Amino acid sequence: MMPLTLNFTRALEREYYCQLPQKAGPVDLKTTFDAHKNSLYYFEAWNAMSMFYNDANTSPDEIYNIGEYEEDISEILKEQGDKLTIKFEKA
C-alpha cells in the first residue's frame, strides 16, 4: 500500500481530511472524541484520515488515533490552502 499519495481537503479550521482509496483493515486502537494538533486520526465511519492542526472535540464522531508527528507541523498546515497533496512512504 506504500507509497501512498492522498489529496486532503481543509475542514472546520482544524484539520485536513481525505477519503482513503480502500477500506482500512481491522482497527485495534483506542477511540476518542478528543483530537489533538500534530496527530493523525482515522474516521472508520467515513473511511477517512485526518491531520489535525488545532485541538478539537469530534463528538459525536469517534476517531482512532493513528499517531503523532515527531515535529510540530501545525503552523505549516495552518498556512496551506484548501487542498493539500501528501505522499506517504514507508520509513
C-alpha positions as a printed NumPy array, in Angstrom:
array([[  0.   ,   0.   ,   0.   ],
       [  3.052,   2.294,   0.275],
       [  3.932,   4.707,  -1.157],
       [  0.516,   6.323,  -0.975],
       [ -0.441,   9.755,  -2.326],
       [ -3.524,  11.322,  -0.747],
       [ -5.406,  14.522,  -1.547],
       [ -6.603,  16.277,   1.615],
       [ -9.285,  18.958,   1.974],
       [ -9.313,  21.586,   4.742],
       [-12.294,  21.413,   7.108],
       [-13.624,  23.46 ,  10.035],
       [-10.371,  25.411,  10.571],
       [ -8.976,  22.446,  12.491],
       [ -7.983,  19.663,  10.105],
       [ -7.287,  18.288,   6.66 ],
       [ -9.12 ,  15.082,   5.752],
       [ -9.26 ,  12.648,   2.855],
       [-11.177,   9.556,   1.873],
       [ -8.876,   6.533,   1.762],
       [ -8.694,   4.626,  -1.537],
       [ -9.615,   1.347,   0.152],
       [-11.176,   0.285,   3.44 ],
       [ -8.662,   0.037,   6.267],
       [ -8.258,  -3.325,   7.96 ],
       [ -9.459,  -4.12 ,  11.468],
       [ -8.697,  -1.237,  13.794],
       [ -7.155,  -2.27 ,  17.117],
       [ -6.75 ,   1.224,  18.556],
       [ -8.495,   3.165,  21.303],
       [-11.268,   5.516,  20.173],
       [-11.59 ,   9.105,  21.319],
       [-13.592,  12.28 ,  20.781],
       [-10.589,  14.5  ,  21.557],
       [ -8.357,  15.242,  18.593],
       [ -5.028,  16.951,  19.213],
       [ -2.966,  19.069,  16.865],
       [  0.016,  17.325,  15.266],
       [ -1.794,  13.985,  15.212],
       [ -3.212,  11.647,  12.58 ],
       [ -6.654,  10.118,  13.041],
       [ -8.838,   7.567,  11.281],
       [-12.632,   8.018,  10.983],
       [-13.898,   4.48 ,  10.44 ],
       [-17.486,   5.505,   9.567],
       [-16.227,   7.589,   6.619],
       [-13.087,   5.55 ,   5.852],
       [-11.171,   8.821,   6.114],
       [ -7.869,  10.016,   7.525],
       [ -7.492,  13.405,   9.207],
       [ -4.489,  15.525,  10.137],
       [ -5.366,  17.999,  12.873],
       [ -3.62 ,  21.355,  13.192],
       [ -5.855,  22.574,  16.052],
       [ -7.211,  20.647,  19.039],
       [-10.87 ,  19.723,  18.619],
       [-13.728,  17.691,  20.027],
       [-15.184,  15.433,  17.325],
       [-18.286,  14.306,  19.23 ],
       [-20.49 ,  12.544,  18.21 ],
       [-17.91 ,  11.025,  15.815],
       [-15.45 ,   8.636,  17.434],
       [-11.987,   8.622,  15.885],
       [ -8.891,   6.429,  16.161],
       [ -5.51 ,   7.992,  16.928],
       [ -3.06 ,   6.61 ,  14.36 ],
       [ -0.064,   8.524,  15.69 ],
       [  1.679,  11.831,  16.276],
       [  4.246,  13.763,  14.267],
       [  7.817,  13.941,  15.508],
       [  7.833,  17.706,  14.905],
       [  5.195,  20.415,  15.306],
       [  3.676,  20.914,  11.84 ],
       [  0.504,  22.682,  12.972],
       [  1.659,  26.152,  11.867],
       [  2.728,  24.806,   8.465],
       [ -0.689,  23.19 ,   7.978],
       [ -2.495,  26.393,   9.016],
       [ -0.693,  28.27 ,   6.223],
       [ -1.764,  25.85 ,   3.478],
       [ -4.716,  26.361,   1.143],
       [ -7.987,  24.459,   0.878],
       [ -6.337,  21.435,  -0.761],
       [ -3.168,  19.577,   0.155],
       [ -1.479,  16.576,  -1.518],
       [  0.834,  14.401,   0.588],
       [  2.868,  11.344,  -0.369],
       [  3.311,   8.834,   2.453],
       [  6.278,   6.474,   2.241],
       [  7.416,   3.606,   4.398],
       [ 10.393,   4.585,   6.563]])
